mmCIF file of C-alpha atoms and ligand atoms in Angstrom:
data_model
loop_
_atom_site.group_PDB
_atom_site.id
_atom_site.type_symbol
_atom_site.label_atom_id
_atom_site.label_comp_id
_atom_site.label_asym_id
_atom_site.label_seq_id
_atom_site.Cartn_x
_atom_site.Cartn_y
_atom_site.Cartn_z
ATOM 1 C CA UNK A 60 1.627 -9.707 21.963
ATOM 2 C CA UNK A 61 -2.119 -9.972 22.451
ATOM 3 C CA UNK A 62 -3.889 -13.270 23.087
ATOM 4 C CA UNK A 63 -7.517 -13.742 22.122
ATOM 5 C CA UNK A 64 -9.063 -16.688 23.978
ATOM 6 C CA UNK A 65 -12.531 -18.130 23.653
ATOM 7 C CA UNK A 66 -13.164 -20.589 26.475
ATOM 8 C CA UNK A 67 -16.579 -22.218 26.546
ATOM 9 C CA UNK A 68 -18.647 -24.715 28.478
ATOM 10 C CA UNK A 69 -22.194 -25.947 28.897
ATOM 11 C CA UNK A 70 -22.857 -25.542 32.619
ATOM 12 C CA UNK A 71 -26.608 -26.041 32.440
ATOM 13 C CA UNK A 72 -29.417 -25.644 29.912
ATOM 14 C CA UNK A 73 -32.596 -23.542 29.963
ATOM 15 C CA UNK A 74 -35.056 -25.149 29.037
ATOM 16 C CA UNK A 75 -33.576 -28.624 28.390
ATOM 17 C CA UNK A 76 -30.520 -28.040 26.178
ATOM 18 C CA UNK A 77 -31.763 -24.912 24.353
ATOM 19 C CA UNK A 78 -30.231 -21.828 25.971
ATOM 20 C CA UNK A 79 -28.359 -20.330 28.917
ATOM 21 C CA UNK A 80 -30.415 -18.793 31.746
ATOM 22 C CA UNK A 81 -30.003 -14.974 32.003
ATOM 23 C CA UNK A 82 -28.864 -15.275 35.649
ATOM 24 C CA UNK A 83 -25.948 -17.436 34.519
ATOM 25 C CA UNK A 84 -25.010 -14.913 31.826
ATOM 26 C CA UNK A 85 -25.125 -12.132 34.452
ATOM 27 C CA UNK A 86 -22.878 -14.129 36.769
ATOM 28 C CA UNK A 87 -20.344 -14.755 33.980
ATOM 29 C CA UNK A 88 -20.407 -11.021 33.121
ATOM 30 C CA UNK A 89 -19.784 -10.116 36.773
ATOM 31 C CA UNK A 90 -16.798 -12.469 36.936
ATOM 32 C CA UNK A 91 -15.412 -11.130 33.661
ATOM 33 C CA UNK A 92 -15.832 -7.547 34.893
ATOM 34 C CA UNK A 93 -13.859 -8.396 38.042
ATOM 35 C CA UNK A 94 -11.096 -9.992 35.969
ATOM 36 C CA UNK A 95 -10.842 -6.858 33.817
ATOM 37 C CA UNK A 96 -10.774 -4.636 36.929
ATOM 38 C CA UNK A 97 -8.047 -6.766 38.519
ATOM 39 C CA UNK A 98 -5.907 -6.494 35.373
ATOM 40 C CA UNK A 99 -5.995 -10.227 34.534
ATOM 41 C CA UNK A 100 -7.859 -9.493 31.306
ATOM 42 C CA UNK A 101 -7.496 -6.531 29.006
ATOM 43 C CA UNK A 102 -11.063 -6.928 27.828
ATOM 44 C CA UNK A 103 -13.821 -9.504 27.621
ATOM 45 C CA UNK A 104 -17.271 -10.319 26.336
ATOM 46 C CA UNK A 105 -19.705 -13.022 27.439
ATOM 47 C CA UNK A 106 -21.744 -14.665 24.698
ATOM 48 C CA UNK A 107 -23.671 -17.850 24.207
ATOM 49 C CA UNK A 108 -24.819 -20.157 21.484
ATOM 50 C CA UNK A 109 -27.519 -22.519 22.698
ATOM 51 C CA UNK A 110 -26.714 -23.853 26.165
ATOM 52 C CA UNK A 111 -22.983 -23.060 25.930
ATOM 53 C CA UNK A 112 -21.421 -19.981 27.546
ATOM 54 C CA UNK A 113 -18.399 -18.490 25.761
ATOM 55 C CA UNK A 114 -15.935 -16.250 27.570
ATOM 56 C CA UNK A 115 -14.289 -14.192 24.820
ATOM 57 C CA UNK A 116 -11.207 -12.544 26.329
ATOM 58 C CA UNK A 117 -8.090 -10.576 25.470
ATOM 59 C CA UNK A 118 -4.979 -10.757 27.662
ATOM 60 C CA UNK A 119 -1.185 -10.999 27.491
ATOM 61 C CA UNK A 120 -0.592 -14.459 28.962
ATOM 62 C CA UNK A 121 -0.496 -16.515 25.747
ATOM 63 C CA UNK A 122 -2.366 -19.740 24.944
ATOM 64 C CA UNK A 123 -2.814 -22.470 27.592
ATOM 65 C CA UNK A 124 -2.169 -20.005 30.424
ATOM 66 C CA UNK A 125 -2.899 -21.458 33.866
ATOM 67 C CA UNK A 126 -4.115 -18.040 35.055
ATOM 68 C CA UNK A 127 -6.637 -17.595 32.246
ATOM 69 C CA UNK A 128 -7.800 -21.210 32.202
ATOM 70 C CA UNK A 129 -8.302 -21.323 35.962
ATOM 71 C CA UNK A 130 -10.249 -18.060 35.804
ATOM 72 C CA UNK A 131 -12.558 -19.645 33.192
ATOM 73 C CA UNK A 132 -12.858 -22.824 35.263
ATOM 74 C CA UNK A 133 -13.850 -20.831 38.360
ATOM 75 C CA UNK A 134 -16.366 -18.814 36.346
ATOM 76 C CA UNK A 135 -17.947 -22.023 35.049
ATOM 77 C CA UNK A 136 -18.112 -23.344 38.626
ATOM 78 C CA UNK A 137 -19.992 -20.175 39.574
ATOM 79 C CA UNK A 138 -22.489 -20.495 36.692
ATOM 80 C CA UNK A 139 -22.921 -24.188 37.544
ATOM 81 C CA UNK A 140 -23.829 -23.159 41.081
ATOM 82 C CA UNK A 141 -26.645 -20.978 39.727
ATOM 83 C CA UNK A 142 -27.780 -23.735 37.373
ATOM 84 C CA UNK A 143 -28.029 -26.078 40.359
ATOM 85 C CA UNK A 144 -29.965 -23.530 42.410
ATOM 86 C CA UNK A 145 -32.478 -23.104 39.580
ATOM 87 C CA UNK A 146 -32.606 -26.848 38.830
ATOM 88 C CA UNK A 147 -31.518 -26.217 35.227
ATOM 89 C CA UNK A 148 -30.860 -29.131 32.937
ATOM 90 C CA UNK A 149 -27.430 -30.752 32.962
ATOM 91 C CA UNK A 150 -25.953 -28.372 35.552
ATOM 92 C CA UNK A 151 -22.166 -28.521 35.218
ATOM 93 C CA UNK A 152 -22.540 -30.771 32.153
ATOM 94 C CA UNK A 153 -19.146 -30.044 30.572
ATOM 95 C CA UNK A 154 -17.093 -29.885 33.791
ATOM 96 C CA UNK A 155 -15.760 -33.413 33.651
ATOM 97 C CA UNK A 156 -13.118 -33.127 36.336
ATOM 98 C CA UNK A 157 -13.406 -32.432 40.064
ATOM 99 C CA UNK A 158 -10.478 -30.086 40.378
ATOM 100 C CA UNK A 159 -8.486 -27.746 38.154
ATOM 101 C CA UNK A 160 -4.905 -28.745 37.423
ATOM 102 C CA UNK A 161 -2.735 -26.444 35.285
ATOM 103 C CA UNK A 162 -4.860 -25.996 32.173
ATOM 104 C CA UNK A 163 -8.211 -27.064 30.747
ATOM 105 C CA UNK A 164 -6.902 -29.801 28.470
ATOM 106 C CA UNK A 165 -8.993 -32.915 28.928
ATOM 107 C CA UNK A 166 -11.229 -31.280 31.538
ATOM 108 C CA UNK A 167 -14.337 -30.642 29.421
ATOM 109 C CA UNK A 168 -14.482 -26.921 28.559
ATOM 110 C CA UNK A 169 -13.461 -26.157 24.962
ATOM 111 C CA UNK A 170 -11.096 -23.398 23.921
ATOM 112 C CA UNK A 171 -9.675 -21.695 20.855
ATOM 113 C CA UNK A 172 -6.782 -19.299 21.416
ATOM 114 C CA UNK A 173 -4.675 -17.089 19.136
ATOM 115 C CA UNK A 174 -1.630 -15.076 20.116
ATOM 116 C CA UNK A 175 -0.618 -12.290 17.731
ATOM 117 C CA UNK A 176 1.105 -8.987 17.285
ATOM 118 C CA UNK A 177 -1.780 -6.604 16.675
ATOM 119 C CA UNK A 178 -1.816 -5.175 13.170
ATOM 120 C CA UNK A 179 -2.774 -1.485 12.710
ATOM 121 C CA UNK A 180 -6.329 -2.758 12.274
ATOM 122 C CA UNK A 181 -7.197 -6.217 13.571
ATOM 123 C CA UNK A 182 -10.661 -7.483 12.521
ATOM 124 C CA UNK A 183 -11.537 -10.898 14.027
ATOM 125 C CA UNK A 184 -14.551 -13.161 13.848
ATOM 126 C CA UNK A 185 -15.543 -15.411 16.757
ATOM 127 C CA UNK A 186 -17.762 -18.288 15.652
ATOM 128 C CA UNK A 187 -19.739 -20.151 18.323
ATOM 129 C CA UNK A 188 -21.680 -23.342 17.581
ATOM 130 C CA UNK A 189 -24.189 -25.482 19.432
ATOM 131 C CA UNK A 190 -25.319 -29.091 18.848
ATOM 132 C CA UNK A 191 -22.366 -30.214 16.769
ATOM 133 C CA UNK A 192 -18.757 -31.432 16.874
ATOM 134 C CA UNK A 193 -15.398 -29.696 16.226
ATOM 135 C CA UNK A 194 -15.089 -31.158 12.716
ATOM 136 C CA UNK A 195 -17.979 -28.849 11.767
ATOM 137 C CA UNK A 196 -15.339 -26.153 11.077
ATOM 138 C CA UNK A 197 -13.473 -28.290 8.499
ATOM 139 C CA UNK A 198 -15.631 -27.399 5.521
ATOM 140 C CA UNK A 199 -15.741 -23.628 6.087
ATOM 141 C CA UNK A 200 -12.016 -23.448 6.934
ATOM 142 C CA UNK A 201 -11.205 -25.296 3.736
ATOM 143 C CA UNK A 202 -13.389 -22.913 1.759
ATOM 144 C CA UNK A 203 -12.083 -19.767 3.489
ATOM 145 C CA UNK A 204 -8.382 -20.593 3.176
ATOM 146 C CA UNK A 205 -8.109 -22.958 0.195
ATOM 147 C CA UNK A 206 -11.040 -22.534 -2.192
ATOM 148 C CA UNK A 207 -10.707 -19.718 -4.759
ATOM 149 C CA UNK A 208 -14.400 -20.058 -5.634
ATOM 150 C CA UNK A 209 -15.100 -18.891 -2.061
ATOM 151 C CA UNK A 210 -12.118 -16.609 -1.468
ATOM 152 C CA UNK A 211 -11.207 -14.324 -4.334
ATOM 153 C CA UNK A 212 -8.134 -13.152 -2.424
ATOM 154 C CA UNK A 213 -6.408 -16.511 -3.009
ATOM 155 C CA UNK A 214 -6.251 -15.520 -6.660
ATOM 156 C CA UNK A 215 -6.042 -11.722 -6.667
ATOM 157 C CA UNK A 216 -4.280 -10.751 -3.407
ATOM 158 C CA UNK A 217 -0.469 -11.100 -3.643
ATOM 159 C CA UNK A 218 -0.253 -11.757 0.124
ATOM 160 C CA UNK A 219 -2.649 -14.716 -0.102
ATOM 161 C CA UNK A 220 -1.595 -16.221 -3.420
ATOM 162 C CA UNK A 221 1.073 -18.562 -1.930
ATOM 163 C CA UNK A 222 -1.589 -20.134 0.260
ATOM 164 C CA UNK A 223 -1.967 -21.371 3.811
ATOM 165 C CA UNK A 224 -0.709 -24.210 6.011
ATOM 166 C CA UNK A 225 -3.394 -26.273 7.777
ATOM 167 C CA UNK A 226 -2.676 -28.100 11.029
ATOM 168 C CA UNK A 227 -4.920 -31.173 11.276
ATOM 169 C CA UNK A 228 -5.480 -33.334 14.362
ATOM 170 C CA UNK A 229 -6.338 -37.016 14.374
ATOM 171 C CA UNK A 230 -8.549 -37.056 17.459
ATOM 172 C CA UNK A 231 -8.628 -40.832 17.725
ATOM 173 C CA UNK A 232 -4.881 -41.369 17.733
ATOM 174 C CA UNK A 233 -3.891 -37.989 19.213
ATOM 175 C CA UNK A 234 -1.524 -37.164 16.355
ATOM 176 C CA UNK A 235 -1.129 -34.035 14.230
ATOM 177 C CA UNK A 236 0.090 -33.167 10.743
ATOM 178 C CA UNK A 237 0.488 -29.955 8.738
ATOM 179 C CA UNK A 238 -0.641 -29.739 5.104
ATOM 180 C CA UNK A 239 0.895 -27.182 2.776
ATOM 181 C CA UNK A 240 -1.934 -25.795 0.637
ATOM 182 C CA UNK A 241 -2.724 -25.443 -2.211
ATOM 183 C CA UNK A 242 -0.063 -28.080 -3.101
ATOM 184 C CA UNK A 243 -1.485 -30.697 -0.723
ATOM 185 C CA UNK A 244 -5.174 -29.845 -0.929
ATOM 186 C CA UNK A 245 -6.191 -33.247 -2.300
ATOM 187 C CA UNK A 246 -4.210 -35.095 0.387
ATOM 188 C CA UNK A 247 -5.775 -32.954 3.088
ATOM 189 C CA UNK A 248 -9.329 -33.386 1.804
ATOM 190 C CA UNK A 249 -8.988 -37.159 2.139
ATOM 191 C CA UNK A 250 -8.650 -36.623 5.890
ATOM 192 C CA UNK A 251 -10.776 -33.584 6.694
ATOM 193 C CA UNK A 252 -13.682 -34.964 4.681
ATOM 194 C CA UNK A 253 -14.037 -37.347 7.671
ATOM 195 C CA UNK A 254 -14.718 -34.633 10.270
ATOM 196 C CA UNK A 255 -15.654 -36.924 13.170
ATOM 197 C CA UNK A 256 -12.003 -38.013 13.361
ATOM 198 C CA UNK A 257 -9.812 -35.441 11.549
ATOM 199 C CA UNK A 258 -10.194 -31.827 12.623
ATOM 200 C CA UNK A 259 -8.468 -28.645 11.467
ATOM 201 C CA UNK A 260 -6.893 -27.098 14.549
ATOM 202 C CA UNK A 261 -5.232 -23.999 13.070
ATOM 203 C CA UNK A 262 -4.418 -22.266 9.807
ATOM 204 C CA UNK A 263 -1.288 -20.197 9.102
ATOM 205 C CA UNK A 264 -0.532 -17.689 6.369
ATOM 206 C CA UNK A 265 2.621 -18.740 4.530
ATOM 207 C CA UNK A 266 3.334 -15.195 3.350
ATOM 208 C CA UNK A 267 2.692 -13.351 6.614
ATOM 209 C CA UNK A 268 3.914 -16.217 8.841
ATOM 210 C CA UNK A 269 0.937 -15.476 11.102
ATOM 211 C CA UNK A 270 -1.694 -17.807 12.521
ATOM 212 C CA UNK A 271 -4.986 -16.804 10.958
ATOM 213 C CA UNK A 272 -7.460 -19.231 12.503
ATOM 214 C CA UNK A 273 -7.823 -21.513 15.528
ATOM 215 C CA UNK A 274 -10.546 -23.907 16.621
ATOM 216 C CA UNK A 275 -11.508 -25.807 19.751
ATOM 217 C CA UNK A 276 -10.776 -29.443 19.002
ATOM 218 C CA UNK A 277 -11.624 -31.531 22.052
ATOM 219 C CA UNK A 278 -14.094 -34.426 21.728
ATOM 220 C CA UNK A 279 -16.005 -34.717 24.996
ATOM 221 C CA UNK A 280 -16.976 -38.330 24.381
ATOM 222 C CA UNK A 281 -13.291 -39.268 23.881
ATOM 223 C CA UNK A 282 -12.402 -37.535 27.170
ATOM 224 C CA UNK A 283 -15.276 -38.950 29.181
ATOM 225 C CA UNK A 284 -15.414 -42.349 27.446
ATOM 226 C CA UNK A 285 -19.184 -41.900 27.052
ATOM 227 C CA UNK A 286 -21.710 -39.384 25.751
ATOM 228 C CA UNK A 287 -21.873 -36.311 27.929
ATOM 229 C CA UNK A 288 -23.277 -33.858 25.389
ATOM 230 C CA UNK A 289 -21.947 -32.530 22.094
ATOM 231 C CA UNK A 290 -18.694 -30.545 21.930
ATOM 232 C CA UNK A 291 -20.289 -27.391 20.550
ATOM 233 C CA UNK A 292 -17.044 -25.963 19.189
ATOM 234 C CA UNK A 293 -15.771 -22.401 18.748
ATOM 235 C CA UNK A 294 -13.458 -20.853 16.156
ATOM 236 C CA UNK A 295 -11.485 -17.623 15.739
ATOM 237 C CA UNK A 296 -10.685 -16.227 12.281
ATOM 238 C CA UNK A 297 -8.503 -13.130 11.792
ATOM 239 C CA UNK A 298 -9.345 -11.180 8.654
ATOM 240 C CA UNK A 299 -8.175 -8.640 6.039
ATOM 241 C CA UNK A 300 -4.756 -7.277 4.975
ATOM 242 C CA UNK A 301 -3.356 -10.487 3.520
ATOM 243 C CA UNK A 302 -5.854 -12.728 5.304
ATOM 244 C CA UNK A 303 -9.339 -13.541 3.990
ATOM 245 C CA UNK A 304 -11.743 -10.582 4.039
ATOM 246 C CA UNK A 305 -14.549 -10.644 6.600
ATOM 247 C CA UNK A 306 -17.017 -11.427 3.820
ATOM 248 C CA UNK A 307 -14.856 -14.321 2.601
ATOM 249 C CA UNK A 308 -14.764 -15.795 6.121
ATOM 250 C CA UNK A 309 -18.569 -15.606 6.394
ATOM 251 C CA UNK A 310 -19.361 -16.808 2.861
ATOM 252 C CA UNK A 311 -19.137 -20.612 3.470
ATOM 253 C CA UNK A 312 -22.075 -20.323 5.879
ATOM 254 C CA UNK A 313 -24.347 -19.160 3.056
ATOM 255 C CA UNK A 314 -24.488 -22.908 2.285
ATOM 256 C CA UNK A 315 -26.219 -24.761 5.155
ATOM 257 C CA UNK A 316 -23.989 -27.833 4.935
ATOM 258 C CA UNK A 317 -24.734 -30.951 6.947
ATOM 259 C CA UNK A 318 -23.077 -31.623 10.299
ATOM 260 C CA UNK A 319 -23.298 -34.327 12.952
ATOM 261 C CA UNK A 320 -25.044 -33.463 16.203
ATOM 262 C CA UNK A 321 -28.615 -32.231 16.738
ATOM 263 C CA UNK A 322 -30.869 -34.473 18.874
ATOM 264 C CA UNK A 323 -28.847 -36.581 21.370
ATOM 265 C CA UNK A 324 -25.738 -35.747 19.347
ATOM 266 C CA UNK A 325 -26.710 -38.582 17.053
ATOM 267 C CA UNK A 326 -28.155 -37.036 13.885
ATOM 268 C CA UNK A 327 -27.099 -35.316 10.701
ATOM 269 C CA UNK A 328 -28.764 -31.950 10.238
ATOM 270 C CA UNK A 329 -28.084 -28.680 8.398
ATOM 271 C CA UNK A 330 -25.824 -26.090 10.060
ATOM 272 C CA UNK A 331 -27.944 -22.957 10.508
ATOM 273 C CA UNK A 332 -26.249 -19.517 10.570
ATOM 274 C CA UNK A 333 -28.246 -17.217 12.876
ATOM 275 C CA UNK A 334 -28.133 -13.850 14.592
ATOM 276 C CA UNK A 335 -27.406 -14.015 18.313
ATOM 277 C CA UNK A 336 -31.101 -13.639 19.216
ATOM 278 C CA UNK A 337 -31.807 -16.843 17.315
ATOM 279 C CA UNK A 338 -29.002 -18.874 18.853
ATOM 280 C CA UNK A 339 -31.432 -21.117 20.748
ATOM 281 C CA UNK A 340 -32.002 -24.503 19.100
ATOM 282 C CA UNK A 341 -35.485 -25.852 19.830
ATOM 283 C CA UNK A 342 -36.678 -27.996 16.916
ATOM 284 C CA UNK A 343 -35.444 -31.549 17.532
ATOM 285 C CA UNK A 344 -32.729 -29.875 19.667
ATOM 286 C CA UNK A 345 -31.543 -28.231 16.474
ATOM 287 C CA UNK A 346 -30.888 -27.596 13.768
ATOM 288 C CA UNK A 347 -27.291 -27.189 14.964
ATOM 289 C CA UNK A 348 -26.425 -23.537 14.792
ATOM 290 C CA UNK A 349 -23.660 -21.048 14.457
ATOM 291 C CA UNK A 350 -23.426 -17.403 15.479
ATOM 292 C CA UNK A 351 -20.568 -15.075 14.504
ATOM 293 C CA UNK A 352 -19.422 -12.111 16.585
ATOM 294 C CA UNK A 353 -17.154 -9.596 14.893
ATOM 295 C CA UNK A 354 -14.656 -7.448 16.823
ATOM 296 C CA UNK A 355 -11.936 -4.974 15.987
ATOM 297 C CA UNK A 356 -9.124 -5.611 18.456
ATOM 298 C CA UNK A 357 -7.419 -2.326 19.290
ATOM 299 C CA UNK A 358 -4.704 -2.053 21.965
ATOM 300 C CA UNK A 359 -6.121 -5.337 23.262
ATOM 301 C CA UNK A 360 -9.617 -3.827 23.607
ATOM 302 C CA UNK A 361 -12.449 -5.650 21.895
ATOM 303 C CA UNK A 362 -14.383 -3.074 19.872
ATOM 304 C CA UNK A 363 -17.746 -4.732 19.253
ATOM 305 C CA UNK A 364 -19.319 -7.141 18.899
ATOM 306 C CA UNK A 365 -21.171 -6.933 15.642
ATOM 307 C CA UNK A 366 -23.700 -9.704 15.088
ATOM 308 C CA UNK A 367 -22.405 -10.899 11.717
ATOM 309 C CA UNK A 368 -25.202 -13.273 10.658
ATOM 310 C CA UNK A 369 -27.839 -10.586 11.383
ATOM 311 C CA UNK A 370 -27.904 -9.991 7.645
ATOM 312 C CA UNK A 371 -30.858 -10.809 5.358
ATOM 313 C CA UNK A 372 -28.306 -12.094 2.835
ATOM 314 C CA UNK A 373 -28.203 -15.273 4.976
ATOM 315 C CA UNK A 374 -32.011 -15.712 4.817
ATOM 316 C CA UNK A 375 -31.682 -17.980 1.772
ATOM 317 C CA UNK A 376 -29.362 -20.289 3.740
ATOM 318 C CA UNK A 377 -31.836 -20.289 6.615
ATOM 319 C CA UNK A 378 -34.778 -21.126 4.311
ATOM 320 C CA UNK A 379 -32.783 -23.888 2.678
ATOM 321 C CA UNK A 380 -31.796 -25.257 6.105
ATOM 322 C CA UNK A 381 -35.512 -25.459 6.974
ATOM 323 C CA UNK A 382 -36.153 -27.549 3.875
ATOM 324 C CA UNK A 383 -33.168 -29.819 4.502
ATOM 325 C CA UNK A 384 -34.311 -30.272 8.106
ATOM 326 C CA UNK A 385 -37.818 -31.298 6.939
ATOM 327 C CA UNK A 386 -36.317 -33.744 4.457
ATOM 328 C CA UNK A 387 -33.904 -35.334 6.952
ATOM 329 C CA UNK A 388 -36.455 -35.471 9.797
ATOM 330 C CA UNK A 389 -38.753 -37.586 7.632
ATOM 331 C CA UNK A 390 -36.123 -40.344 7.777
ATOM 332 C CA UNK A 391 -36.873 -40.666 11.515
ATOM 333 C CA UNK A 392 -34.613 -43.372 12.971
ATOM 334 C CA UNK A 393 -33.031 -44.211 9.600
ATOM 335 C CA UNK A 394 -29.631 -43.211 8.299
ATOM 336 C CA UNK A 395 -28.483 -40.822 6.953
ATOM 337 C CA UNK A 396 -30.494 -38.706 9.459
ATOM 338 C CA UNK A 397 -29.381 -40.982 12.287
ATOM 339 C CA UNK A 398 -25.604 -41.296 12.475
ATOM 340 C CA UNK A 399 -23.975 -44.602 11.449
ATOM 341 C CA UNK A 400 -23.719 -47.111 14.296
ATOM 342 C CA UNK A 401 -20.051 -46.397 15.075
ATOM 343 C CA UNK A 402 -20.669 -42.652 15.445
ATOM 344 C CA UNK A 403 -23.852 -42.788 17.547
ATOM 345 C CA UNK A 404 -23.459 -40.855 20.794
ATOM 346 C CA UNK A 405 -26.437 -42.645 22.341
ATOM 347 C CA UNK A 406 -26.938 -46.322 21.621
ATOM 348 C CA UNK A 407 -28.897 -49.308 22.842
ATOM 349 C CA UNK A 408 -26.890 -51.607 20.571
ATOM 350 C CA UNK A 409 -24.645 -53.162 23.245
ATOM 351 C CA UNK A 410 -27.688 -54.050 25.341
ATOM 352 C CA UNK A 411 -29.636 -55.382 22.342
ATOM 353 C CA UNK A 412 -26.695 -57.486 21.174
ATOM 354 C CA UNK A 413 -26.601 -59.181 24.575
ATOM 355 C CA UNK A 414 -30.381 -59.591 24.772
ATOM 356 C CA UNK A 415 -30.674 -61.102 21.288
ATOM 357 C CA UNK A 416 -27.477 -63.146 21.354
ATOM 358 C CA UNK A 417 -29.185 -66.587 21.305
ATOM 359 C CA UNK A 418 -31.995 -65.524 18.981
ATOM 360 C CA UNK A 419 -29.748 -64.752 16.007
ATOM 361 C CA UNK A 420 -29.318 -67.947 14.003
ATOM 362 C CA UNK A 421 -26.756 -68.613 11.343
ATOM 363 C CA UNK A 422 -27.784 -68.373 7.711
ATOM 364 C CA UNK A 423 -25.034 -70.726 6.516
ATOM 365 C CA UNK A 424 -26.395 -74.044 5.125
ATOM 366 C CA UNK A 425 -25.692 -77.213 7.065
ATOM 367 C CA UNK A 426 -24.436 -79.938 4.692
ATOM 368 C CA UNK A 427 -23.233 -83.467 5.484
ATOM 369 C CA UNK A 428 -19.971 -84.189 3.605
ATOM 370 C CA UNK A 429 -19.177 -87.714 2.435
ATOM 371 C CA UNK A 430 -16.262 -87.900 4.865
ATOM 372 C CA UNK A 431 -18.503 -86.806 7.736
ATOM 373 C CA UNK A 432 -21.073 -89.402 6.769
ATOM 374 C CA UNK A 433 -18.430 -92.131 6.654
ATOM 375 C CA UNK A 434 -16.833 -91.070 9.936
ATOM 376 C CA UNK A 435 -20.190 -90.470 11.596
ATOM 377 C CA UNK A 436 -19.181 -86.908 12.490
ATOM 378 C CA UNK A 437 -21.705 -84.041 12.640
ATOM 379 C CA UNK A 438 -22.650 -81.667 9.843
ATOM 380 C CA UNK A 439 -19.996 -79.356 8.451
ATOM 381 C CA UNK A 440 -20.837 -75.723 7.831
ATOM 382 C CA UNK A 441 -20.391 -74.361 4.402
ATOM 383 C CA UNK A 442 -20.593 -70.595 3.927
HETATM 384 P P1 13P B 730 -11.885 -1.761 1.172
HETATM 385 O O1 13P B 730 -11.403 -1.307 -0.168
HETATM 386 O O2 13P B 730 -13.164 -1.150 1.616
HETATM 387 O O3 13P B 730 -10.819 -1.612 2.205
HETATM 388 O O4 13P B 730 -12.201 -3.326 1.073
HETATM 389 C C1 13P B 730 -11.187 -4.238 0.771
HETATM 390 C C2 13P B 730 -11.703 -5.618 0.968
HETATM 391 O O5 13P B 730 -10.997 -6.468 1.419
HETATM 392 C C3 13P B 730 -13.100 -5.899 0.612
HETATM 393 O O6 13P B 730 -13.342 -7.261 0.639
HETATM 394 P P1 13P B 731 -25.603 -30.245 24.309
HETATM 395 O O1 13P B 731 -24.227 -30.788 24.057
HETATM 396 O O2 13P B 731 -25.799 -28.926 23.631
HETATM 397 O O3 13P B 731 -25.913 -30.209 25.761
HETATM 398 O O4 13P B 731 -26.638 -31.197 23.600
HETATM 399 C C1 13P B 731 -26.912 -32.416 24.179
HETATM 400 C C2 13P B 731 -27.982 -33.181 23.489
HETATM 401 O O5 13P B 731 -27.907 -34.388 23.471
HETATM 402 C C3 13P B 731 -29.082 -32.458 22.855
HETATM 403 O O6 13P B 731 -30.075 -33.325 22.347
HETATM 404 MG MG1 MG B 732 -26.577 -29.233 27.319
HETATM 405 MG MG1 MG B 733 -24.594 -27.249 23.849
HETATM 406 MG MG1 MG B 734 -22.503 -29.752 24.537
HETATM 407 MG MG1 MG B 735 -11.653 0.757 2.627
#
């Protein structure tokens, strides 16, 4: 069995939250090279989207392996060290714990991992996002694996026609459920249409009995109990031969749908599909963006990557995203550009509530009832 792991963290931004410094990328590549030489990894590739470094790795240790997770943790410590030396912004931002213990769960770095028996040809797509939350993958995963208007194979490929099972996490209550689609599509949409709470964690082919997709699902603010940056999730999608074609897995991104994130993690903005040389959000720390790296996995080796959004066919989506960004930005501090109060990552509301506590006066009318008048009691409030 081969395991494909993407483990990612923001260990410092250059400049502000926009990108990763080349020295940090070099350091991560050196570490990855050593891990390949030592036999820990079969293969690996270092990539970034915005200020988040992704270690994309193949190995034989399965998901949640202590060996692989501690290697990633150590690599992120090393890139943090460089970020500190250069005074980069938010050095070590996503490393929320002081010491590594077993695996990365609850420690800050995000990860998506898939273990599979390699098929004769194994095309995979690795999606990396910056300035948004893990629920950002809900809409494309729904379209890729459940919407026949996106994925022709659901209708015309016998291996896809029975559909897919979606594993959904409730991040607030730490519970999970599996929806059998297409039968339970409407039930599932009720949940995943609220992507700040319900997040698709994995998708399985019912016919092939194979996991086809996996996402990183941690919410940093729920781990840290406060805002420490956006989650900037990653996703793996396996393609072809009874799974969605590469083009079907990319197609949802031709629509620059709206996600939560962008400036201070607190705004709605369009999700911009870009080539890797444009994976550096600058305008209003956005718009949130996604890059896609394509690989053919062969004997565990990662043949690639190909820069999948480096295709003029996505220019229309990019132009449209520019227009949506202009439109939303003009709302300034108003919703729906700004997130609703309960979803704000940054807020002054607690402080303002305290400061203004005795200045808010009731709008209920004060009326003296006959009984009050007779008893000499004070005014009663009527709503
Ligand atoms: P080929 O016939 O080139 O293998 O393509 C099949 C396919 O899945 C195209 O989407
Ligand atoms: P990152 O999570 O990418 O560091 O973004 C933080 C932020 O608040 C940007 O405005
Ligand atoms: Mg950052
Ligand atoms: Mg980031
Ligand atoms: Mg972040
Ligand atoms: Mg062919």
